[in-house]
mmCIF file of C-alpha atoms in Angstrom:
data_model
loop_
_atom_site.group_PDB
_atom_site.id
_atom_site.type_symbol
_atom_site.label_atom_id
_atom_site.label_comp_id
_atom_site.label_asym_id
_atom_site.label_seq_id
_atom_site.Cartn_x
_atom_site.Cartn_y
_atom_site.Cartn_z
ATOM 1 C CA MET W 279 -45.311 114.298 149.479
ATOM 2 C CA ASN W 280 -42.959 116.409 147.103
ATOM 3 C CA VAL W 281 -39.903 115.062 145.847
ATOM 4 C CA VAL W 282 -37.592 117.892 145.150
ATOM 5 C CA ARG W 283 -35.190 117.092 142.073
ATOM 6 C CA THR W 284 -31.542 118.338 142.228
ATOM 7 C CA PRO W 285 -30.121 118.865 138.975
ATOM 8 C CA ALA W 286 -27.551 116.154 137.994
ATOM 9 C CA VAL W 287 -23.693 117.283 138.040
ATOM 10 C CA ARG W 288 -21.819 116.947 134.907
ATOM 11 C CA ARG W 289 -18.558 115.464 135.196
ATOM 12 C CA THR W 290 -16.350 116.489 132.484
ATOM 13 C CA ALA W 291 -13.115 115.363 131.315
ATOM 14 C CA PRO W 292 -10.188 117.790 132.094
ATOM 15 C CA ARG W 293 -9.366 119.494 129.165
ATOM 16 C CA PRO W 294 -5.689 118.150 127.322
ATOM 17 C CA THR W 295 -3.061 120.984 127.192
ATOM 18 C CA VAL W 296 -2.775 122.640 123.818
ATOM 19 C CA LEU W 297 1.063 123.701 122.877
ATOM 20 C CA ARG W 298 1.285 125.981 119.804
ATOM 21 C CA THR W 299 4.075 127.071 117.923
ATOM 22 C CA ARG W 300 4.540 130.482 115.902
ATOM 23 C CA ARG W 301 3.922 128.731 112.786
ATOM 24 C CA GLY W 302 0.227 127.175 113.560
ATOM 25 C CA LEU W 303 1.377 123.671 114.735
ATOM 26 C CA SER W 304 -0.378 122.425 117.917
ATOM 27 C CA LEU W 305 0.102 119.466 120.132
ATOM 28 C CA ARG W 306 -2.342 118.155 122.829
ATOM 29 C CA LEU W 307 -1.349 116.469 125.903
ATOM 30 C CA GLY W 308 -3.523 115.379 128.731
ATOM 31 C CA ARG W 309 -2.895 116.869 131.933
ATOM 32 C CA ARG W 310 -2.009 113.157 133.111
ATOM 33 C CA ALA W 311 0.499 112.736 130.565
ATOM 34 C CA LEU W 312 2.232 116.305 130.902
ATOM 35 C CA LEU W 313 2.636 115.377 134.721
ATOM 36 C CA VAL W 314 4.127 112.149 133.428
ATOM 37 C CA CYS W 315 6.741 113.804 131.247
ATOM 38 C CA GLY W 316 7.512 116.403 134.067
ATOM 39 C CA LEU W 317 8.247 113.367 136.963
ATOM 40 C CA LEU W 318 10.638 111.326 133.961
ATOM 41 C CA ALA W 319 12.617 114.551 133.054
ATOM 42 C CA LEU W 320 13.326 115.375 137.133
ATOM 43 C CA THR W 321 14.005 111.388 137.416
ATOM 44 C CA GLY W 322 16.382 111.186 134.192
ATOM 45 C CA ALA W 323 18.133 114.513 135.934
ATOM 46 C CA VAL W 324 18.424 112.726 139.376
ATOM 47 C CA VAL W 325 19.639 109.628 137.672
ATOM 48 C CA ALA W 326 22.400 111.763 135.435
ATOM 49 C CA VAL W 327 23.564 113.283 138.947
ATOM 50 C CA LEU W 328 23.997 109.684 140.514
ATOM 51 C CA SER W 329 25.882 108.591 137.069
ATOM 52 C CA LEU W 330 27.989 111.929 137.273
ATOM 53 C CA GLY W 331 29.014 110.999 140.993
ATOM 54 C CA THR W 332 29.720 107.408 140.221
ATOM 55 C CA GLY W 333 33.348 105.904 139.732
ATOM 56 C CA SER W 334 36.744 105.508 141.126
ATOM 57 C CA TYR W 335 36.806 109.543 141.610
ATOM 58 C CA HIS W 336 33.147 109.660 143.838
ATOM 59 C CA LEU W 337 31.615 112.222 144.306
ATOM 60 C CA THR W 338 28.308 113.149 146.390
ATOM 61 C CA PRO W 339 25.349 114.495 144.312
ATOM 62 C CA ALA W 340 25.923 118.075 146.196
ATOM 63 C CA GLU W 341 29.578 118.096 145.330
ATOM 64 C CA VAL W 342 28.071 116.944 141.470
ATOM 65 C CA LEU W 343 26.115 120.438 141.433
ATOM 66 C CA ALA W 344 28.563 122.418 142.957
ATOM 67 C CA THR W 345 30.947 121.528 140.386
ATOM 68 C CA PHE W 346 28.918 122.797 137.855
ATOM 69 C CA SER W 347 28.798 126.061 139.872
ATOM 70 C CA GLY W 348 32.909 126.218 139.817
ATOM 71 C CA GLY W 349 32.860 124.855 143.611
ATOM 72 C CA GLY W 350 33.381 121.460 143.215
ATOM 73 C CA PRO W 351 36.220 119.165 144.883
ATOM 74 C CA PRO W 352 39.761 119.623 142.981
ATOM 75 C CA GLY W 353 39.987 117.633 139.879
ATOM 76 C CA ALA W 354 36.153 117.214 139.733
ATOM 77 C CA ASP W 355 35.621 119.790 136.988
ATOM 78 C CA PHE W 356 37.832 117.859 134.554
ATOM 79 C CA VAL W 357 36.064 114.276 135.771
ATOM 80 C CA VAL W 358 32.693 115.435 135.498
ATOM 81 C CA THR W 359 32.391 117.957 132.803
ATOM 82 C CA ASP W 360 35.306 116.380 130.339
ATOM 83 C CA LEU W 361 35.044 112.353 131.164
ATOM 84 C CA ARG W 362 31.595 111.867 132.290
ATOM 85 C CA LEU W 363 29.071 114.148 131.092
ATOM 86 C CA PRO W 364 29.418 113.137 127.139
ATOM 87 C CA ARG W 365 28.584 109.640 128.559
ATOM 88 C CA VAL W 366 25.784 110.987 130.651
ATOM 89 C CA LEU W 367 24.162 113.104 128.139
ATOM 90 C CA ASP W 368 24.920 110.433 124.969
ATOM 91 C CA GLY W 369 22.901 108.123 126.880
ATOM 92 C CA LEU W 370 20.000 110.520 127.942
ATOM 93 C CA LEU W 371 19.721 112.123 123.946
ATOM 94 C CA ALA W 372 20.184 108.181 122.902
ATOM 95 C CA GLY W 373 17.362 106.964 124.996
ATOM 96 C CA PHE W 374 15.288 109.971 124.119
ATOM 97 C CA ALA W 375 15.302 108.970 120.544
ATOM 98 C CA MET W 376 14.878 105.548 121.266
ATOM 99 C CA GLY W 377 11.884 105.764 123.175
ATOM 100 C CA VAL W 378 9.782 108.337 120.204
ATOM 101 C CA SER W 379 11.056 105.876 117.408
ATOM 102 C CA GLY W 380 9.549 103.212 119.347
ATOM 103 C CA ALA W 381 6.376 104.896 119.975
ATOM 104 C CA VAL W 382 6.142 105.663 116.561
ATOM 105 C CA PHE W 383 6.458 102.018 115.188
ATOM 106 C CA GLN W 384 4.484 100.466 117.361
ATOM 107 C CA SER W 385 1.633 102.810 116.364
ATOM 108 C CA LEU W 386 1.814 102.136 112.733
ATOM 109 C CA ALA W 387 2.298 98.594 113.321
ATOM 110 C CA ARG W 388 -0.309 98.852 115.607
ATOM 111 C CA ASN W 389 1.636 95.840 117.827
ATOM 112 C CA PRO W 390 3.636 96.646 120.689
ATOM 113 C CA LEU W 391 6.299 94.398 119.287
ATOM 114 C CA GLY W 392 6.527 96.495 116.540
ATOM 115 C CA SER W 393 9.524 98.246 117.880
ATOM 116 C CA PRO W 394 13.150 99.147 115.386
ATOM 117 C CA ASP W 395 14.982 96.781 117.373
ATOM 118 C CA VAL W 396 12.722 93.798 116.424
ATOM 119 C CA ILE W 397 11.210 94.698 112.783
ATOM 120 C CA GLY W 398 15.348 94.756 111.444
ATOM 121 C CA PHE W 399 15.349 98.925 111.216
ATOM 122 C CA GLY W 400 17.914 99.175 114.542
ATOM 123 C CA SER W 401 19.178 96.004 112.966
ATOM 124 C CA GLY W 402 20.092 97.500 109.597
ATOM 125 C CA ALA W 403 21.387 101.122 111.119
ATOM 126 C CA SER W 404 23.788 98.514 112.939
ATOM 127 C CA ALA W 405 24.811 96.905 109.750
ATOM 128 C CA GLY W 406 25.559 100.196 108.331
ATOM 129 C CA ALA W 407 27.318 101.573 110.978
ATOM 130 C CA LEU W 408 29.643 98.249 111.030
ATOM 131 C CA VAL W 409 30.575 98.542 107.426
ATOM 132 C CA SER W 410 31.701 102.301 108.174
ATOM 133 C CA VAL W 411 33.645 101.214 111.621
ATOM 134 C CA LEU W 412 35.282 97.523 110.057
ATOM 135 C CA LEU W 413 35.743 98.094 106.379
ATOM 136 C CA LEU W 414 36.415 101.532 106.197
ATOM 137 C CA GLU W 415 37.724 102.630 109.303
ATOM 138 C CA ALA W 416 35.356 105.625 109.638
ATOM 139 C CA GLY W 417 35.177 108.710 112.302
ATOM 140 C CA THR W 418 31.724 109.678 113.966
ATOM 141 C CA ALA W 419 30.328 111.403 111.408
ATOM 142 C CA GLN W 420 31.106 108.538 108.282
ATOM 143 C CA ILE W 421 29.508 105.925 111.075
ATOM 144 C CA ALA W 422 26.431 108.252 111.417
ATOM 145 C CA LEU W 423 25.874 108.383 107.926
ATOM 146 C CA GLY W 424 26.656 104.800 107.590
ATOM 147 C CA ALA W 425 23.831 104.065 109.908
ATOM 148 C CA VAL W 426 21.508 106.553 108.697
ATOM 149 C CA LEU W 427 21.823 104.370 105.121
ATOM 150 C CA GLY W 428 21.660 101.390 106.329
ATOM 151 C CA GLY W 429 18.237 101.674 108.242
ATOM 152 C CA LEU W 430 16.945 103.635 105.481
ATOM 153 C CA ALA W 431 17.814 101.016 102.774
ATOM 154 C CA THR W 432 16.391 98.217 105.286
ATOM 155 C CA ALA W 433 12.911 100.303 106.084
ATOM 156 C CA ALA W 434 12.730 100.714 102.343
ATOM 157 C CA ALA W 435 13.005 96.574 101.994
ATOM 158 C CA VAL W 436 10.710 95.776 104.208
ATOM 159 C CA TYR W 437 8.142 98.314 103.492
ATOM 160 C CA LEU W 438 8.103 97.133 99.751
ATOM 161 C CA LEU W 439 8.429 93.329 100.863
ATOM 162 C CA ALA W 440 5.125 93.896 103.109
ATOM 163 C CA TRP W 441 3.337 95.808 100.632
ATOM 164 C CA ARG W 442 0.012 93.998 99.727
ATOM 165 C CA ARG W 443 -2.728 96.705 98.814
ATOM 166 C CA GLY W 444 -1.393 98.534 101.750
ATOM 167 C CA VAL W 445 0.999 98.036 105.036
ATOM 168 C CA HIS W 446 -0.764 95.856 107.493
ATOM 169 C CA GLY W 447 1.117 95.869 111.251
ATOM 170 C CA TYR W 448 1.470 91.970 111.852
ATOM 171 C CA ARG W 449 2.641 91.753 107.979
ATOM 172 C CA LEU W 450 5.351 94.400 108.806
ATOM 173 C CA VAL W 451 6.586 93.082 111.934
ATOM 174 C CA LEU W 452 6.889 89.613 110.035
ATOM 175 C CA VAL W 453 8.926 90.558 107.386
ATOM 176 C CA GLY W 454 10.898 92.803 109.565
ATOM 177 C CA ILE W 455 11.944 89.813 112.060
ATOM 178 C CA GLY W 456 13.129 88.052 109.002
ATOM 179 C CA GLY W 457 15.055 91.149 107.332
ATOM 180 C CA SER W 458 16.674 91.268 110.816
ATOM 181 C CA ALA W 459 17.534 87.578 110.593
ATOM 182 C CA VAL W 460 19.615 88.225 107.306
ATOM 183 C CA LEU W 461 21.253 91.173 108.800
ATOM 184 C CA GLY W 462 22.259 89.099 111.501
ATOM 185 C CA SER W 463 24.014 87.166 109.234
ATOM 186 C CA LEU W 464 25.597 89.901 107.566
ATOM 187 C CA THR W 465 26.760 91.428 110.354
ATOM 188 C CA SER W 466 28.484 87.840 111.827
ATOM 189 C CA TYR W 467 29.809 87.681 108.492
ATOM 190 C CA LEU W 468 31.756 91.320 108.767
ATOM 191 C CA TYR W 469 33.075 89.693 111.906
ATOM 192 C CA VAL W 470 34.656 86.957 110.436
ATOM 193 C CA ARG W 471 36.453 88.957 107.804
ATOM 194 C CA ALA W 472 37.475 91.746 110.147
ATOM 195 C CA ASP W 473 40.841 92.193 112.249
ATOM 196 C CA LEU W 474 40.496 90.305 115.534
ATOM 197 C CA GLY W 475 41.464 93.747 117.455
ATOM 198 C CA LYS W 476 38.431 95.629 115.470
ATOM 199 C CA ALA W 477 36.062 92.767 115.761
ATOM 200 C CA ALA W 478 36.359 93.027 119.456
ATOM 201 C CA GLU W 479 36.084 96.348 119.304
ATOM 202 C CA ALA W 480 33.067 96.334 117.352
ATOM 203 C CA ALA W 481 31.556 93.687 119.068
ATOM 204 C CA THR W 482 31.612 95.631 122.304
ATOM 205 C CA TRP W 483 29.750 98.373 120.223
ATOM 206 C CA MET W 484 26.760 95.953 118.959
ATOM 207 C CA ILE W 485 25.944 94.987 122.432
ATOM 208 C CA GLY W 486 25.212 98.865 122.914
ATOM 209 C CA SER W 487 27.875 100.579 125.441
ATOM 210 C CA LEU W 488 28.384 104.301 126.651
ATOM 211 C CA ASN W 489 31.658 103.394 127.248
ATOM 212 C CA GLY W 490 34.373 106.055 125.891
ATOM 213 C CA ARG W 491 31.698 108.258 125.031
ATOM 214 C CA GLY W 492 32.587 111.545 123.694
ATOM 215 C CA TRP W 493 31.281 115.224 122.414
ATOM 216 C CA SER W 494 31.318 114.186 119.038
ATOM 217 C CA ASP W 495 28.774 111.364 119.840
ATOM 218 C CA VAL W 496 26.532 114.091 121.905
ATOM 219 C CA THR W 497 26.452 115.872 118.811
ATOM 220 C CA VAL W 498 24.793 113.072 116.306
ATOM 221 C CA ALA W 499 22.163 111.933 118.846
ATOM 222 C CA ALA W 500 21.256 115.731 119.815
ATOM 223 C CA LEU W 501 21.141 116.564 115.915
ATOM 224 C CA GLY W 502 18.742 113.759 115.749
ATOM 225 C CA VAL W 503 16.738 114.685 118.472
ATOM 226 C CA ALA W 504 16.539 118.374 117.895
ATOM 227 C CA VAL W 505 15.762 118.114 114.155
ATOM 228 C CA LEU W 506 13.563 114.548 113.315
ATOM 229 C CA THR W 507 11.571 114.951 116.902
ATOM 230 C CA PRO W 508 9.567 118.168 115.669
ATOM 231 C CA ALA W 509 8.991 116.390 112.798
ATOM 232 C CA VAL W 510 7.298 113.594 114.503
ATOM 233 C CA LEU W 511 5.332 115.384 116.677
ATOM 234 C CA ALA W 512 3.877 117.282 113.418
ATOM 235 C CA LEU W 513 3.103 114.243 112.609
ATOM 236 C CA THR W 514 1.500 113.264 115.315
ATOM 237 C CA ARG W 515 -2.210 113.683 114.912
ATOM 238 C CA ARG W 516 -1.831 111.759 111.588
ATOM 239 C CA LEU W 517 -0.176 109.156 113.280
ATOM 240 C CA THR W 518 -3.294 108.802 115.825
ATOM 241 C CA LEU W 519 -5.690 108.525 113.069
ATOM 242 C CA LEU W 520 -3.312 105.772 111.306
ATOM 243 C CA GLU W 521 -4.153 103.654 114.606
ATOM 244 C CA MET W 522 -7.793 104.120 113.784
ATOM 245 C CA GLY W 523 -7.376 102.310 110.504
ATOM 246 C CA ASP W 524 -6.352 103.738 106.914
ATOM 247 C CA ASP W 525 -9.962 104.017 106.138
ATOM 248 C CA THR W 526 -11.181 105.847 108.634
ATOM 249 C CA ALA W 527 -8.262 108.199 108.519
ATOM 250 C CA ALA W 528 -8.499 108.598 104.793
ATOM 251 C CA ALA W 529 -12.373 109.481 105.705
ATOM 252 C CA LEU W 530 -10.760 112.406 108.188
ATOM 253 C CA GLY W 531 -8.592 113.501 105.654
ATOM 254 C CA VAL W 532 -5.283 111.978 106.051
ATOM 255 C CA ALA W 533 -3.486 110.370 103.113
ATOM 256 C CA PRO W 534 -2.909 106.893 104.823
ATOM 257 C CA GLU W 535 0.446 105.778 102.600
ATOM 258 C CA ARG W 536 2.137 109.004 102.217
ATOM 259 C CA SER W 537 2.050 109.608 106.129
ATOM 260 C CA ARG W 538 2.713 106.386 106.802
ATOM 261 C CA LEU W 539 6.166 107.072 104.830
ATOM 262 C CA ALA W 540 7.217 109.988 106.440
ATOM 263 C CA LEU W 541 6.973 108.634 109.742
ATOM 264 C CA LEU W 542 8.790 105.744 108.858
ATOM 265 C CA THR W 543 11.333 107.565 107.311
ATOM 266 C CA THR W 544 11.789 110.195 110.540
ATOM 267 C CA GLY W 545 11.379 106.658 112.808
ATOM 268 C CA THR W 546 14.124 105.502 110.963
ATOM 269 C CA GLY W 547 16.530 108.421 111.100
ATOM 270 C CA LEU W 548 15.676 108.466 114.924
ATOM 271 C CA THR W 549 16.676 104.572 115.141
ATOM 272 C CA ALA W 550 19.770 105.007 113.049
ATOM 273 C CA LEU W 551 21.130 108.426 114.950
ATOM 274 C CA ALA W 552 20.520 106.680 118.090
ATOM 275 C CA VAL W 553 22.483 103.667 117.328
ATOM 276 C CA ALA W 554 25.121 105.744 115.682
ATOM 277 C CA ALA W 555 25.787 107.799 118.992
ATOM 278 C CA ALA W 556 25.433 104.735 121.615
ATOM 279 C CA GLY W 557 25.154 101.298 119.598
ATOM 280 C CA PRO W 558 22.249 99.365 119.413
ATOM 281 C CA ILE W 559 20.937 99.253 123.028
ATOM 282 C CA PRO W 560 18.295 96.474 122.914
ATOM 283 C CA PHE W 561 14.595 96.322 124.125
ATOM 284 C CA VAL W 562 14.607 100.265 125.028
ATOM 285 C CA ALA W 563 12.513 101.226 121.855
ATOM 286 C CA LEU W 564 10.369 98.237 122.672
ATOM 287 C CA ALA W 565 9.386 98.841 126.415
ATOM 288 C CA ALA W 566 9.583 102.707 126.722
ATOM 289 C CA PRO W 567 5.918 103.309 124.889
ATOM 290 C CA GLN W 568 4.385 100.295 126.563
ATOM 291 C CA LEU W 569 5.769 101.539 129.958
ATOM 292 C CA ALA W 570 4.679 105.045 129.379
ATOM 293 C CA ARG W 571 1.119 104.259 128.220
ATOM 294 C CA ARG W 572 0.575 102.633 131.108
ATOM 295 C CA LEU W 573 1.696 105.637 133.226
ATOM 296 C CA THR W 574 -0.173 107.903 131.169
ATOM 297 C CA ARG W 575 -3.376 105.981 131.000
ATOM 298 C CA SER W 576 -4.469 107.127 127.559
ATOM 299 C CA PRO W 577 -4.641 105.694 124.566
ATOM 300 C CA GLY W 578 -2.628 107.414 121.436
ATOM 301 C CA PRO W 579 1.064 107.486 120.662
ATOM 302 C CA ASN W 580 1.970 108.905 123.566
ATOM 303 C CA VAL W 581 5.456 110.080 121.894
ATOM 304 C CA LEU W 582 6.877 112.181 124.409
ATOM 305 C CA PRO W 583 5.917 110.341 127.374
ATOM 306 C CA ALA W 584 7.431 107.501 125.289
ATOM 307 C CA ALA W 585 10.619 109.745 124.963
ATOM 308 C CA TRP W 586 11.418 110.667 128.370
ATOM 309 C CA MET W 587 10.794 106.916 129.297
ATOM 310 C CA GLY W 588 13.194 106.092 127.277
ATOM 311 C CA ALA W 589 15.853 108.525 128.241
ATOM 312 C CA VAL W 590 15.488 107.285 131.276
ATOM 313 C CA LEU W 591 15.658 103.381 131.094
ATOM 314 C CA VAL W 592 18.976 104.275 129.239
ATOM 315 C CA ALA W 593 20.195 106.100 132.159
ATOM 316 C CA LEU W 594 19.035 104.078 135.031
ATOM 317 C CA ALA W 595 20.206 101.162 133.342
ATOM 318 C CA ASP W 596 24.089 102.689 132.725
ATOM 319 C CA TRP W 597 24.310 103.796 136.084
ATOM 320 C CA THR W 598 23.040 99.873 137.459
ATOM 321 C CA ALA W 599 26.100 99.058 134.790
ATOM 322 C CA GLN W 600 28.403 101.154 136.777
ATOM 323 C CA ARG W 601 27.175 100.329 140.132
ATOM 324 C CA VAL W 602 27.638 96.642 139.597
ATOM 325 C CA SER W 603 31.146 96.515 137.503
ATOM 326 C CA GLY W 604 32.297 99.044 140.001
ATOM 327 C CA THR W 605 34.367 100.519 136.622
ATOM 328 C CA GLY W 606 31.668 101.011 133.899
ATOM 329 C CA ILE W 607 33.262 98.601 131.621
ATOM 330 C CA LEU W 608 30.104 96.642 131.474
ATOM 331 C CA PRO W 609 28.394 97.504 128.558
ATOM 332 C CA VAL W 610 24.912 99.147 129.197
ATOM 333 C CA GLY W 611 23.499 97.167 126.626
ATOM 334 C CA VAL W 612 23.603 93.992 129.035
ATOM 335 C CA ILE W 613 21.724 95.560 131.752
ATOM 336 C CA THR W 614 18.816 96.645 129.090
ATOM 337 C CA GLY W 615 18.886 92.852 127.396
ATOM 338 C CA VAL W 616 18.172 91.281 130.969
ATOM 339 C CA GLY W 617 15.859 93.248 131.663
ATOM 340 C CA GLY W 618 14.478 93.421 128.513
ATOM 341 C CA GLY W 619 14.455 89.812 127.864
ATOM 342 C CA ALA W 620 11.790 89.537 130.812
ATOM 343 C CA TYR W 621 9.662 92.189 129.715
ATOM 344 C CA LEU W 622 9.787 90.699 126.150
ATOM 345 C CA ALA W 623 8.187 87.035 127.497
ATOM 346 C CA TRP W 624 6.041 88.777 129.946
ATOM 347 C CA LEU W 625 4.394 90.574 126.733
ATOM 348 C CA LEU W 626 4.334 87.703 124.523
ATOM 349 C CA PHE W 627 2.731 85.966 127.229
ATOM 350 C CA LEU W 628 0.124 88.962 127.087
ATOM 351 C CA GLU W 629 -0.124 88.724 123.517
ATOM 352 C CA ARG W 630 -0.898 84.823 123.982
ATOM 353 C CA ARG W 631 -3.265 84.990 126.450
ATOM 354 C CA SER W 632 -5.512 87.832 124.388
ATOM 355 C CA GLY W 633 -5.652 85.257 121.561
ATOM 356 C CA LYS W 634 -3.318 87.739 119.193
ATOM 357 C CA VAL W 635 -0.713 85.142 118.542
#
């Protein structure tokens, strides 16, 4: 009896999409990751349209879209363009920046708890901005500068304290948590010394709020996204190799400490400018990279999916805050704090279950 053998069919993984620039930089994105980015961007646009129509002057999504083309109801152009659009754009851009910074820091720490709001970098930016608000009575540009300086100073202190023949993930997280506690005490002291009116205003800002945001805040957030996100994308390959360990990265031609320092600087800058534009909205940088990774099902930093996930989380939380309060006075940080607290408890449970904590 003759047995006919058929050639085995090889199953090859789908080739990743490669985005190239004129300067020779390239970015690899899996097809699933590219699809996730597109769906998240579409979701963010839908939530943005819903938010633009939410408020005491209610507009349907069709009326919001008609307003942009000049055919909306009377008075809708002023409400949508001047009052609501800066708030929505500020939330999307700040969430985008927080998602990128969260992906960077979690990859550097090789720990899902290594987000900037947990390891103190966000607290440093908040403290720097708070000094500008309470003591210097500064404007938007000065607040942004104070946030950047505070974030960079905190990053430098945490980096040096965590250094011991290199910086390792859990040591960075533990030192950062201690630094965050110290900075929390500093902000409490600033509240005590400030006038009652300024302290109340700063307390609302410290929760993370998009109320009263204008085009100057949008400019700050857009500047951070436009300048620092390409820098992070250019360093993505190094970030991926650093996840494998310093020895492996060095063997593949990457200088570990120099690359880590560059990524820490860009990630801290994104965190600081997001804080200056929208306040320290909690848990977005923590949750966005993990949720994005579960959608893409791919290892690595997943910088762009995490960025779009952060934008969607902030936009969705802001829309929820407006629906719950009816007037939009409820700070968006309250919504992300409630959801993020539950997420953090679940994340700690998974870490304990795996024997890491």
